Every structure is written in C-alpha cells, then in structure tokens.
Short mmCIF file of C-alpha atoms in Angstrom, two decimals:
data_model
loop_
_atom_site.label_atom_id
_atom_site.label_comp_id
_atom_site.label_asym_id
_atom_site.label_seq_id
_atom_site.Cartn_x
_atom_site.Cartn_y
_atom_site.Cartn_z
CA MET A 1 112.89 96.46 74.33
CA PRO A 2 111.09 94.10 76.72
CA PRO A 3 107.52 93.14 75.84
CA ASP A 4 104.70 95.12 77.37
CA THR A 5 103.82 94.32 80.93
CA ILE A 6 100.15 94.32 81.73
CA PRO A 7 99.90 95.98 85.13
CA GLU A 8 97.76 94.37 87.78
CA LEU A 9 94.97 96.52 89.16
CA VAL A 10 95.34 96.75 92.96
CA CYS A 11 92.22 98.07 94.69
CA PRO A 12 91.51 99.14 98.26
CA ALA A 13 89.09 97.52 100.72
CA GLY A 14 88.22 98.69 104.20
CA SER A 15 85.49 96.10 104.63
CA LEU A 16 84.52 92.66 103.40
CA THR A 17 81.81 94.26 101.29
CA ALA A 18 84.37 96.55 99.65
CA LEU A 19 86.66 93.59 98.98
CA LYS A 20 83.90 91.62 97.29
CA THR A 21 82.94 94.74 95.34
CA ALA A 22 86.52 95.20 94.13
CA VAL A 23 86.74 91.57 93.03
CA ASP A 24 83.36 91.74 91.30
CA HIS A 25 84.29 94.91 89.42
CA GLY A 26 87.60 93.75 88.01
CA ALA A 27 90.40 94.14 90.56
CA ASP A 28 93.30 91.73 90.11
CA CYS A 29 94.38 92.24 93.71
CA VAL A 30 92.80 93.79 96.78
CA TYR A 31 94.72 95.23 99.70
CA ILE A 32 93.34 95.22 103.23
CA GLY A 33 94.38 95.88 106.82
CA PHE A 34 93.56 94.43 110.22
CA ARG A 35 91.49 96.26 112.84
CA ASP A 36 94.27 98.01 114.73
CA ASN A 37 97.23 100.35 114.36
CA THR A 38 99.29 97.83 112.40
CA ASN A 39 98.14 99.56 109.21
CA ALA A 40 98.02 103.13 107.98
CA ARG A 41 94.20 103.39 107.83
CA ASN A 42 93.41 102.83 111.50
CA PHE A 43 89.84 104.13 111.76
CA ALA A 44 86.96 103.14 114.02
CA GLY A 45 85.02 100.22 112.60
CA LEU A 46 87.17 99.99 109.45
CA ASN A 47 89.19 96.97 108.36
CA PHE A 48 89.16 93.23 108.87
CA ASP A 49 89.02 90.92 111.86
CA ARG A 50 90.16 87.32 111.41
CA ALA A 51 86.77 86.04 110.26
CA ALA A 52 86.26 88.82 107.70
CA ALA A 53 89.81 88.44 106.37
CA HIS A 54 89.33 84.67 106.09
CA GLU A 55 86.11 85.11 104.13
CA GLY A 56 87.68 87.83 101.99
CA LEU A 57 90.59 85.61 101.04
CA ARG A 58 88.24 82.74 100.27
CA TYR A 59 86.11 84.98 98.06
CA ALA A 60 89.06 86.50 96.19
CA HIS A 61 90.87 83.22 95.68
CA ALA A 62 87.70 81.55 94.40
CA ALA A 63 87.64 84.27 91.73
CA GLY A 64 91.35 83.81 90.98
CA LYS A 65 92.27 87.14 92.59
CA GLN A 66 94.86 88.03 95.20
CA VAL A 67 94.70 89.70 98.61
CA PHE A 68 97.55 91.70 100.13
CA VAL A 69 97.64 92.67 103.80
CA ALA A 70 99.09 96.08 104.66
CA LEU A 71 101.11 96.05 107.91
CA ASN A 72 102.79 99.32 107.20
CA THR A 73 103.17 101.24 110.44
CA ASN A 74 106.25 101.33 112.65
CA PRO A 75 105.99 98.97 115.63
CA PRO A 76 107.04 100.60 118.89
CA ASP A 77 109.19 98.43 121.18
CA ALA A 78 106.30 97.88 123.55
CA GLY A 79 103.93 96.91 120.75
CA TRP A 80 106.18 94.49 118.90
CA PRO A 81 104.12 91.34 119.66
CA ARG A 82 101.04 92.87 118.00
CA TRP A 83 102.90 93.43 114.73
CA GLN A 84 104.46 89.95 114.91
CA GLU A 85 101.05 88.41 115.47
CA ALA A 86 99.66 90.40 112.55
CA VAL A 87 102.34 88.97 110.25
CA ASP A 88 101.61 85.48 111.60
CA LEU A 89 97.89 85.96 111.07
CA ALA A 90 98.37 87.13 107.48
CA ALA A 91 100.57 84.11 106.77
CA ASP A 92 98.17 81.78 108.55
CA LEU A 93 95.20 83.09 106.55
CA GLY A 94 97.06 82.53 103.29
CA ALA A 95 97.47 86.15 102.24
CA ASP A 96 99.19 86.48 98.86
CA ALA A 97 101.56 89.13 100.22
CA VAL A 98 102.15 91.41 103.17
CA ILE A 99 102.95 95.05 102.56
CA LEU A 100 105.58 96.13 105.08
CA SER A 101 107.59 99.23 105.80
CA ASP A 102 109.56 98.36 108.93
CA PRO A 103 112.86 96.50 108.32
CA GLY A 104 112.62 94.69 111.65
CA LEU A 105 109.21 93.33 110.73
CA MET A 106 110.53 92.35 107.29
CA GLN A 107 113.29 90.37 108.91
CA TYR A 108 110.82 88.63 111.18
CA ALA A 109 108.49 87.82 108.27
CA ALA A 110 111.33 86.61 106.04
CA GLN A 111 112.72 84.30 108.72
CA ARG A 112 109.47 83.05 110.20
CA HIS A 113 107.48 82.75 106.98
CA PRO A 114 109.96 82.23 104.15
CA HIS A 115 107.20 81.54 101.63
CA LEU A 116 105.24 84.68 102.44
CA ARG A 117 105.66 87.24 99.67
CA LEU A 118 106.91 90.60 100.91
CA HIS A 119 106.04 93.95 99.36
CA LEU A 120 107.75 97.15 100.35
CA SER A 121 105.08 99.65 101.37
CA VAL A 122 104.98 103.20 100.09
CA GLN A 123 105.56 104.02 103.76
CA GLY A 124 109.00 102.44 103.36
CA SER A 125 109.81 105.57 101.38
CA ALA A 126 112.27 103.93 98.98
CA THR A 127 112.75 106.32 96.06
CA ASN A 128 115.84 104.85 94.41
CA TYR A 129 116.79 101.43 93.10
CA GLU A 130 119.68 101.03 95.51
CA ALA A 131 117.29 101.12 98.44
CA ILE A 132 114.86 98.76 96.72
CA ASN A 133 117.63 96.31 95.82
CA PHE A 134 118.84 96.44 99.42
CA TYR A 135 115.40 95.29 100.59
CA ARG A 136 115.50 92.52 98.01
CA GLN A 137 118.94 91.30 99.07
CA GLN A 138 118.23 91.49 102.78
CA PHE A 139 114.65 90.25 102.98
CA GLY A 140 113.71 88.91 99.55
CA VAL A 141 111.24 91.72 98.89
CA ARG A 142 109.45 90.99 95.62
CA ARG A 143 107.60 94.23 94.97
CA ALA A 144 108.09 97.87 95.90
CA VAL A 145 105.35 100.49 96.00
CA LEU A 146 106.94 103.77 94.93
CA PRO A 147 106.28 106.98 96.86
CA ARG A 148 104.38 109.61 94.92
CA VAL A 149 107.40 111.89 94.54
CA LEU A 150 109.04 110.55 91.40
CA SER A 151 108.63 111.80 87.86
CA LEU A 152 107.75 109.23 85.23
CA ALA A 153 111.33 109.34 83.94
CA GLN A 154 112.58 108.61 87.44
CA VAL A 155 110.11 105.76 87.82
CA GLU A 156 111.44 104.30 84.58
CA HIS A 157 115.02 104.68 85.78
CA VAL A 158 114.21 102.79 88.99
CA ARG A 159 112.37 100.12 87.02
CA GLN A 160 115.33 99.54 84.70
CA HIS A 161 117.74 98.94 87.57
CA THR A 162 115.92 96.44 89.71
CA GLU A 163 114.36 93.02 89.39
CA VAL A 164 111.87 93.93 92.09
CA ASP A 165 108.36 94.43 90.70
CA ILE A 166 107.33 98.07 90.70
CA GLU A 167 103.87 99.16 91.85
CA ILE A 168 102.81 102.78 91.46
CA PHE A 169 99.82 104.81 92.58
CA GLY A 170 97.36 105.51 89.80
CA PHE A 171 94.45 107.23 91.47
CA GLY A 172 93.29 108.76 94.73
CA SER A 173 93.64 111.52 97.26
CA LEU A 174 97.05 113.13 97.51
CA CYS A 175 98.80 114.52 100.55
CA VAL A 176 102.19 116.21 100.71
CA MET A 177 103.69 112.86 99.73
CA VAL A 178 106.62 112.59 102.05
CA GLU A 179 105.33 109.13 102.70
CA GLY A 180 106.84 107.26 105.58
CA ARG A 181 108.62 110.43 106.67
CA CYS A 182 105.67 112.64 107.53
CA ALA A 183 105.11 113.62 111.13
CA LEU A 184 103.26 116.84 110.36
CA SER A 185 100.09 115.80 112.14
CA SER A 186 102.08 114.91 115.26
CA TYR A 187 102.50 118.61 115.94
CA VAL A 188 98.76 118.98 116.34
CA THR A 189 97.48 115.63 117.54
CA GLY A 190 100.47 113.68 118.82
CA ASP A 191 99.68 110.99 116.24
CA SER A 192 101.17 110.33 112.84
CA PRO A 193 100.65 107.68 110.16
CA ASN A 194 103.85 105.93 111.17
CA THR A 195 102.96 105.61 114.83
CA SER A 196 99.18 105.45 114.91
CA GLY A 197 98.13 104.67 111.37
CA VAL A 198 96.29 107.97 110.96
CA CYS A 199 97.28 111.54 110.23
CA SER A 200 94.01 113.04 111.41
CA PRO A 201 92.60 110.80 114.15
CA ALA A 202 88.81 111.15 114.10
CA ARG A 203 88.69 111.88 117.83
CA ALA A 204 90.60 115.12 117.11
CA VAL A 205 88.44 116.20 114.17
CA HIS A 206 85.55 118.62 114.58
CA TRP A 207 83.33 120.16 111.94
CA LYS A 208 81.19 123.17 112.75
CA GLN A 209 78.90 125.28 110.62
CA THR A 210 79.48 128.92 111.53
CA PRO A 211 78.15 132.16 110.01
CA ALA A 212 81.53 132.51 108.28
CA GLY A 213 81.42 129.02 106.78
CA LEU A 214 82.05 125.37 107.58
CA GLU A 215 85.03 125.11 109.89
CA SER A 216 87.24 122.05 110.22
CA ARG A 217 89.36 121.82 113.32
CA LEU A 218 92.04 119.33 114.27
CA ASN A 219 92.54 119.22 118.01
CA GLU A 220 90.94 122.70 118.08
CA VAL A 221 93.42 124.10 115.55
CA LEU A 222 91.51 125.71 112.68
CA ILE A 223 92.48 123.85 109.50
CA ASP A 224 90.13 125.45 107.02
CA ARG A 225 86.90 127.39 106.64
CA TYR A 226 84.83 126.57 103.58
CA ALA A 227 82.42 129.01 101.96
CA ALA A 228 79.06 127.58 100.91
CA HIS A 229 80.15 126.89 97.31
CA GLU A 230 83.53 125.38 98.13
CA ASN A 231 84.32 121.68 98.16
CA ALA A 232 85.49 120.30 101.49
CA SER A 233 88.57 118.14 101.99
CA TYR A 234 89.93 115.69 104.50
CA PRO A 235 90.89 117.64 107.62
CA THR A 236 94.64 117.09 107.42
CA LEU A 237 97.16 119.73 108.38
CA CYS A 238 98.88 119.66 105.00
CA LYS A 239 95.64 120.56 103.18
CA GLY A 240 94.69 123.50 105.37
CA ARG A 241 94.52 127.17 104.49
CA PHE A 242 96.65 129.35 106.69
CA ASN A 243 97.38 133.01 107.20
CA VAL A 244 100.85 133.74 105.89
CA GLY A 245 101.77 137.38 106.05
CA GLU A 246 98.82 139.27 104.62
CA ALA A 247 97.40 136.37 102.66
CA SER A 248 95.34 133.31 103.54
CA TYR A 249 95.91 130.33 101.27
CA TYR A 250 96.91 126.68 100.97
CA ALA A 251 100.37 127.30 102.35
CA ILE A 252 101.47 123.67 102.07
CA GLU A 253 99.32 122.02 99.43
CA GLU A 254 95.99 122.53 97.71
CA PRO A 255 93.76 119.47 98.03
CA ALA A 256 93.86 117.45 94.84
CA SER A 257 93.46 113.94 93.53
CA LEU A 258 95.94 111.96 91.53
CA ASN A 259 94.49 110.75 88.26
CA THR A 260 96.85 109.01 85.84
CA LEU A 261 94.46 107.47 83.31
CA GLU A 262 96.38 109.20 80.51
CA LEU A 263 99.65 107.58 81.61
CA ILE A 264 98.46 103.97 81.32
CA PRO A 265 100.22 103.36 77.97
CA GLU A 266 103.42 104.68 79.55
CA PHE A 267 102.97 102.34 82.51
CA PHE A 268 102.70 99.44 80.04
CA ARG A 269 105.82 100.57 78.18
CA ILE A 270 107.92 101.12 81.27
CA GLY A 271 106.99 97.73 82.67
CA ILE A 272 105.05 98.71 85.75
CA SER A 273 103.80 95.55 87.48
CA ALA A 274 100.83 97.02 89.29
CA ILE A 275 98.72 100.15 89.54
CA LYS A 276 97.37 100.94 92.97
CA ILE A 277 94.14 102.76 93.77
CA GLU A 278 94.11 104.75 97.01
CA GLY A 279 91.18 104.70 99.42
CA ARG A 280 90.77 101.93 102.00
CA GLN A 281 88.83 104.50 104.05
CA ARG A 282 86.23 104.86 101.32
CA SER A 283 82.97 102.93 100.96
CA PRO A 284 82.06 100.10 98.57
CA ALA A 285 80.34 102.61 96.27
CA TYR A 286 83.70 104.33 95.62
CA VAL A 287 85.46 101.00 95.17
CA ALA A 288 82.86 99.93 92.60
CA GLN A 289 83.01 103.16 90.61
CA VAL A 290 86.79 103.48 90.54
CA THR A 291 87.57 99.80 89.99
CA ARG A 292 85.15 99.60 87.06
CA VAL A 293 86.74 102.59 85.32
CA TRP A 294 90.31 101.42 85.82
CA ARG A 295 89.50 97.88 84.69
CA GLN A 296 88.02 99.25 81.47
CA ALA A 297 90.94 101.61 80.91
CA ILE A 298 93.62 98.96 81.44
CA ASP A 299 91.75 96.53 79.22
CA ALA A 300 91.37 99.18 76.51
CA CYS A 301 95.11 99.84 76.60
CA ARG A 302 95.88 96.14 76.53
CA ALA A 303 93.63 95.70 73.48
CA ASN A 304 95.31 98.48 71.55
CA ARG A 305 98.01 100.54 73.16
CA ASN A 306 98.56 102.76 70.14
CA HIS A 307 94.93 103.81 69.92
CA TYR A 308 94.22 104.09 73.60
CA SER A 309 92.12 107.12 74.48
CA ILE A 310 90.36 108.19 77.62
CA LYS A 311 86.58 108.00 77.53
CA PRO A 312 84.91 111.12 78.93
CA VAL A 313 82.68 108.99 81.14
CA TRP A 314 85.77 107.57 82.86
CA MET A 315 86.99 111.05 83.72
CA ASP A 316 83.55 112.16 84.83
CA THR A 317 83.24 109.20 87.17
CA LEU A 318 86.68 109.64 88.67
CA ASN A 319 86.27 113.40 89.06
CA SER A 320 82.94 112.90 90.80
CA VAL A 321 84.48 110.86 93.62
CA ALA A 322 87.71 112.84 93.92
CA GLU A 323 88.86 115.03 96.76
CA GLY A 324 89.65 118.65 96.03
CA GLN A 325 88.78 120.96 93.17
CA GLN A 326 91.19 119.48 90.70
CA HIS A 327 92.94 116.36 89.52
CA THR A 328 96.59 116.15 88.73
CA LEU A 329 99.31 113.90 87.37
CA GLY A 330 101.24 114.73 90.52
CA ALA A 331 104.97 114.28 90.39
CA TYR A 332 104.79 111.96 87.37
CA HIS A 333 104.50 114.98 85.11
CA ARG A 334 107.61 117.07 85.42
CA PRO A 335 108.58 118.03 81.89
CA TRP A 336 111.67 119.84 83.11
CA LYS A 337 113.04 116.60 84.60
CA MET B 1 32.61 125.52 86.38
CA LYS B 2 35.34 126.08 88.95
CA LEU B 3 34.08 126.97 92.39
CA PRO B 4 36.06 129.50 94.38
CA LEU B 5 37.74 128.02 97.45
CA PRO B 6 36.09 128.95 100.74
CA LYS B 7 38.01 131.68 102.52
CA ILE B 8 39.21 129.33 105.22
CA PHE B 9 41.38 127.50 102.69
CA HIS B 10 43.02 130.63 101.28
CA ASN B 11 45.77 130.45 103.81
CA MET B 12 46.15 126.69 103.53
CA PRO B 13 49.76 125.70 104.15
CA THR B 14 51.78 125.06 101.04
CA LEU B 15 53.93 121.93 100.80
CA PRO B 16 57.10 123.49 102.30
CA VAL B 17 55.11 124.54 105.34
CA LEU B 18 53.74 121.04 105.70
CA THR B 19 57.23 119.57 105.58
CA ASN B 20 58.30 122.06 108.22
CA LEU B 21 55.45 120.91 110.44
CA SER B 22 56.65 117.32 110.23
CA GLY B 23 59.72 118.46 112.15
CA LEU B 24 57.42 118.97 115.12
CA LEU B 25 56.13 115.42 115.07
CA PRO B 26 57.60 112.89 117.47
CA PRO B 27 60.41 111.16 115.56
CA SER B 28 60.12 107.91 117.41
CA PRO B 29 57.97 105.93 114.92
CA HIS B 30 60.45 106.63 112.12
CA SER B 31 63.36 105.92 114.41
CA VAL B 32 61.76 102.67 115.57
CA LEU B 33 61.22 101.46 112.02
CA PHE B 34 64.70 102.51 110.96
CA CYS B 35 66.27 100.66 113.89
CA LEU B 36 64.25 97.52 113.17
CA LEU B 37 65.47 97.60 109.58
CA LEU B 38 69.12 98.23 110.43
CA ASN B 39 69.19 95.63 113.19
CA ARG B 40 67.82 93.10 110.77
CA LEU B 41 70.45 93.95 108.15
CA LEU B 42 73.21 93.81 110.75
CA GLN B 43 72.08 90.66 112.54
CA ASN B 44 74.74 88.40 111.04
CA GLN B 45 77.60 90.88 111.12
CA HIS B 46 78.76 90.36 114.73
CA ALA B 47 78.79 94.13 114.99
CA ASP B 48 80.23 95.92 117.98
CA PHE B 49 77.67 98.49 119.12
CA SER B 50 79.64 99.75 122.11
CA PRO B 51 80.87 102.97 120.41
CA LEU B 52 77.27 104.26 120.41
CA GLN B 53 76.38 103.21 123.94
CA GLY B 54 75.41 106.19 126.08
CA LYS B 55 75.54 108.43 123.00
CA SER B 56 73.01 109.54 120.44
CA LEU B 57 73.18 109.76 116.68
CA CYS B 58 70.83 111.98 114.69
CA LEU B 59 70.24 111.45 110.98
CA HIS B 60 68.67 114.63 109.68
CA SER B 61 67.04 114.91 106.29
CA GLN B 62 67.32 118.59 105.44
CA ASP B 63 64.72 118.76 102.71
CA ILE B 64 61.86 116.95 104.42
CA LYS B 65 62.89 118.14 107.90
CA LEU B 66 62.84 114.66 109.35
CA SER B 67 65.23 113.50 112.05
CA LEU B 68 65.91 109.96 113.25
CA PHE B 69 67.54 109.39 116.61
CA LEU B 70 69.52 106.27 117.41
CA GLY B 71 71.39 104.89 120.36
CA SER B 72 72.56 101.39 121.18
CA ASN B 73 72.79 98.78 123.86
CA GLN B 74 75.32 95.96 123.81
CA LYS B 75 73.43 93.94 121.25
CA LYS B 76 71.70 96.29 118.87
CA LEU B 77 70.69 99.78 117.83
CA ILE B 78 67.83 101.32 119.78
CA PRO B 79 65.53 104.18 118.75
CA LEU B 80 65.68 107.35 120.82
CA GLY B 81 63.24 110.20 121.25
CA PHE B 82 63.92 113.71 120.02
CA ARG B 83 66.89 115.45 121.57
CA HIS B 84 68.63 118.75 120.96
CA ASP B 85 72.05 117.57 122.01
CA ALA B 86 72.76 114.53 119.84
CA THR B 87 76.38 113.37 120.10
CA LEU B 88 76.56 113.48 116.33
CA THR B 89 74.26 114.84 113.65
CA ILE B 90 74.60 113.70 110.04
CA SER B 91 72.63 115.85 107.59
CA ALA B 92 71.82 115.39 103.92
CA ASN B 93 68.87 115.51 101.58
CA LEU B 94 66.61 112.45 101.50
CA ARG B 95 67.66 111.65 97.94
CA ASP B 96 71.32 111.48 98.94
CA PHE B 97 70.54 109.35 102.01
CA ILE B 98 68.73 106.95 99.70
CA ARG B 99 71.66 106.92 97.26
CA LEU B 100 73.96 106.13 100.18
CA ALA B 101 71.69 103.31 101.35
CA LEU B 102 71.59 101.84 97.85
CA ARG B 103 75.39 102.03 97.66
CA GLN B 104 75.21 104.33 94.66
CA GLU B 105 77.21 107.05 96.39
CA ASP B 106 80.18 107.15 98.71
CA PRO B 107 79.73 109.30 101.84
CA ASP B 108 83.14 110.96 101.41
CA THR B 109 82.10 111.95 97.87
CA LEU B 110 78.97 113.61 99.26
CA PHE B 111 81.02 115.19 102.00
CA PHE B 112 83.58 116.69 99.60
CA SER B 113 80.77 118.20 97.52
CA ARG B 114 79.03 119.55 100.65
CA ARG B 115 75.93 117.42 100.15
CA LEU B 116 76.48 115.68 103.47
CA SER B 117 77.53 117.32 106.69
CA MET B 118 78.54 116.00 110.06
CA GLU B 119 78.58 117.90 113.34
CA GLY B 120 79.66 116.51 116.70
CA ASP B 121 81.62 113.35 117.44
CA THR B 122 83.43 112.65 114.16
CA GLU B 123 84.74 109.30 115.33
CA LEU B 124 81.18 108.15 115.97
CA GLY B 125 80.33 109.13 112.40
CA LEU B 126 83.18 107.07 111.01
CA TRP B 127 82.13 104.12 113.13
CA PHE B 128 78.54 104.38 111.88
CA LYS B 129 79.63 104.68 108.25
CA ASN B 130 81.89 101.69 108.61
CA LEU B 131 79.14 99.76 110.40
CA LEU B 132 76.81 100.29 107.44
CA ASP B 133 79.57 99.26 105.04
CA THR B 134 79.68 95.82 106.69
CA ILE B 135 76.16 95.06 105.45
CA ASP B 136 76.47 92.50 102.69
CA PRO B 137 74.81 93.50 99.41
CA SER B 138 72.98 90.16 99.39
CA GLN B 139 71.19 91.28 102.56
CA LEU B 140 69.93 94.36 100.74
CA THR B 141 68.81 92.20 97.83
CA ALA B 142 67.01 89.83 100.20
CA LEU B 143 65.28 92.80 101.77
CA ARG B 144 64.15 94.11 98.40
CA SER B 145 62.67 90.74 97.51
CA HIS B 146 60.58 90.85 100.68
#
C-alpha cells in the first residue's frame, strides 16, 4: 500500500483580494481566470487583468503557494487568438499551471510552452483512466480534475491506473454535473459554459418580488418562485422547479452543495493529490470561511488519520455559506456501486 | 414624582414611525458621503466605472428605510438624488450591509438565505459586487485607523 498522500488544498479566487485571502487562510494553491470568456466564470467585473494576476502570483509565490490559471472554455475558430494569447499570458506571468479542457489549446500550450504544467479541467469531462492517460501521452498533462459524477470507488479505480495526479472537488455548489457536456442553458439563453463561460449570463437573469413570491427568470423563462421562508438558489435551468404533469417540483435537480469533509481520510488513503473548492464567483468572505475550515480539517487528518473527526463548527460554517437546503456527498457516496 | 406628559406628546411618534419618516428625507447627503468613501477606497484600483454610466444603483436598507443612490462618470462614482426607477435596487438590513462591508459575510450567502435581494439589472449588481471585492483589506484597515 502506498504511503498516504497529503492532498493540496486548491481554493478559488475571482479577485486579487480573494487570492490573498485564500493564501492567508491556508490554501496551498489558488485558481484564477482572466477577464474574458476564456474561463468558465465569465462575469462582469470578476477575474484578473494582467496587473492583478501579476500581483497575485507575486503574493502567492512569496508565501510559497501556487497559482493555477483556468482557461477552460472551448475556443471558437474565430476566437482562437484570444485563447492562444491567454495561454501565452499565463506562461509569461509564471503561472504554476494552466487548467485546460480543449485538446487544440493543450497542443498549442504543450508545443509553445513545454515547461508550462498542464492540468485537465473538469470541463474536459474525462471520467476514465484511458482518457486521462491519453491526455498525458499526447500533451504531457500532469493533473486531471475529475468530474463530479464518479463514486469514491470509481475515483480510486481511476487513481490506481494512471500516473496523472488526481484532483477532486471537495466543496461547493453542485449543478447537474455533466461537466463539459452541458448545453442546457443554451436552450434558454443561447450561452453555455463551454461557449461563453457562463450557464446563466447575468444579462438574462431577472429577480422580481411578486405577491406569490420571489421569482427568478432566465431570459423571461420562469425558473423558480420562492416562498418567503425558502432559500434561494442560483438561477440556473437545472435547479428550477417545473410543472410536470400535475406536480411542480425540482424536475432536474434540487439545489444542493457538495460537502465531503467526512471523506478526507479516504482521500488520503486513495492518494488524491488535491482537493478543490468551488466558487470563483464568490466573495473574499466566502473564501476566508471555507479555506480556513478545509485547512483545519486536512491538517487534523494529517495529524491523526485514525482519529479524525469533523468538528461541528466546521459543518456549521460550511452549511452557512452553502447553496440550497441541504449538503450532500454527491456521487462519491453510492453504496450500491 | 412622575409628571404626566402633556397631551400633545401622547401621540408622539414611536421609533418605527421615525425611521419611516427618514425615508422622506432627501437621500443626497448620505449618498454623497457614501460616494466619497467608496471613491477613496477605490482610488488605486484602476476600476472601470463605465457599466454604471447612465444608470442608477439604489442601496436600500430595509430596517432603517434609508436609500442611497449612485451613478458614475468615467472616473468615479457619483451620488444621485432620489429616484423611483433605479436600474438596480439592492436591499438588505443595515446590519447585513455592515457585515458585507466588513467582509464578514458573502453576498451570495445572504442572497441564498433571503437576507439580501436584488431587483433590476442583475449584471449591474454583479459588477458592483465585484467592484467592491477589488478593495484591498489594507485600505479598509487604513480607513479604520483614520
């Protein structure tokens, strides 16, 4: 049995402030994006221009931490130069890795910047070791972020059959998790994460308080109506309540957050290289709260894996920032698998 | 000995009524101060204010019935007078606005739990939230020390 791997804690940052917050609160790595549709969190005013990315890298490296740049949307033919320039910029700035999903962009990065470390994005949608090993052979990919569709046993199986580092999601908002293959929002807005870096572009989102409740609409399509006591969710199509037959319910998925604190000892045992926290769209306050909890939890497991237990305050903190009414182990927990 | 209140004071407004009255006051002084503060905090951020140009943003404190109105020119935020038709209205209680300002709470967290609401141009709201997130914590510390 191989010795325990201590997973790196990979935290999100949508701003320089969030990056510094993540570093200060115990992240080993921070992932960021540039200010355009080259990444899957393309929101107004979010993300890093050259100067902010430069300062972020300086700050993280001074603390001995790493910065990854997500360039994980699919470049259209007409937009190819923008994606190329983004790879060049990441390499030029000294990013520790780029997180890519498009094979063409991987080839460009591998040829143009042979020393730039490549990570396969969750948007690459590689769920088996053959696919991951293919990316390694073709482009020298060093790490793969697994889509949130595999059970823990399946994650372990993948891990055992590849030399590529495995990064998994540990915490954050869930969607229907057909990552890299989801075009659901395109039916309503014409945009999808793969093409525009957003599934619910803010220009198409409208909230309105009505006598019947708070309505969320996406391009005028009613997504949900919340009663006064109900928690609200991100206005994505997959998390809406719809009339099906006689009933009105979450016909695709009920909003929920992934929370895998209890699986940390298993992640150590399996040999997971990194645990990723979702939420580049969130503010520094979220980054601080979540990073602090996960740092403490990983350190507690490292100190004594056999006596690791979850502190109630960790759960309380994570539940307080979570989307939806519930948290879940997601696909990791499938006892019938 | 406790003197009875003169009759004229028997119908004196209670505190909630007073806070309601403040909604009738011109918001400009608050908006002016708020803009001065934000512009100072944002002065080194090379912020792009164009998304707010020609639009209006209302921050509404539900409990104390106070509204601030902001617009922008190319270089900075500018205070606006009261208007019914703000492009975007963000509402929360004062305590939660303060917790947001102190970076103790994430706006999405407040939004999920229905403590913060947003009506109007959602993209403008995201821009404003992300603008505030660019303020370096050291700026806030410097401000406190003043």
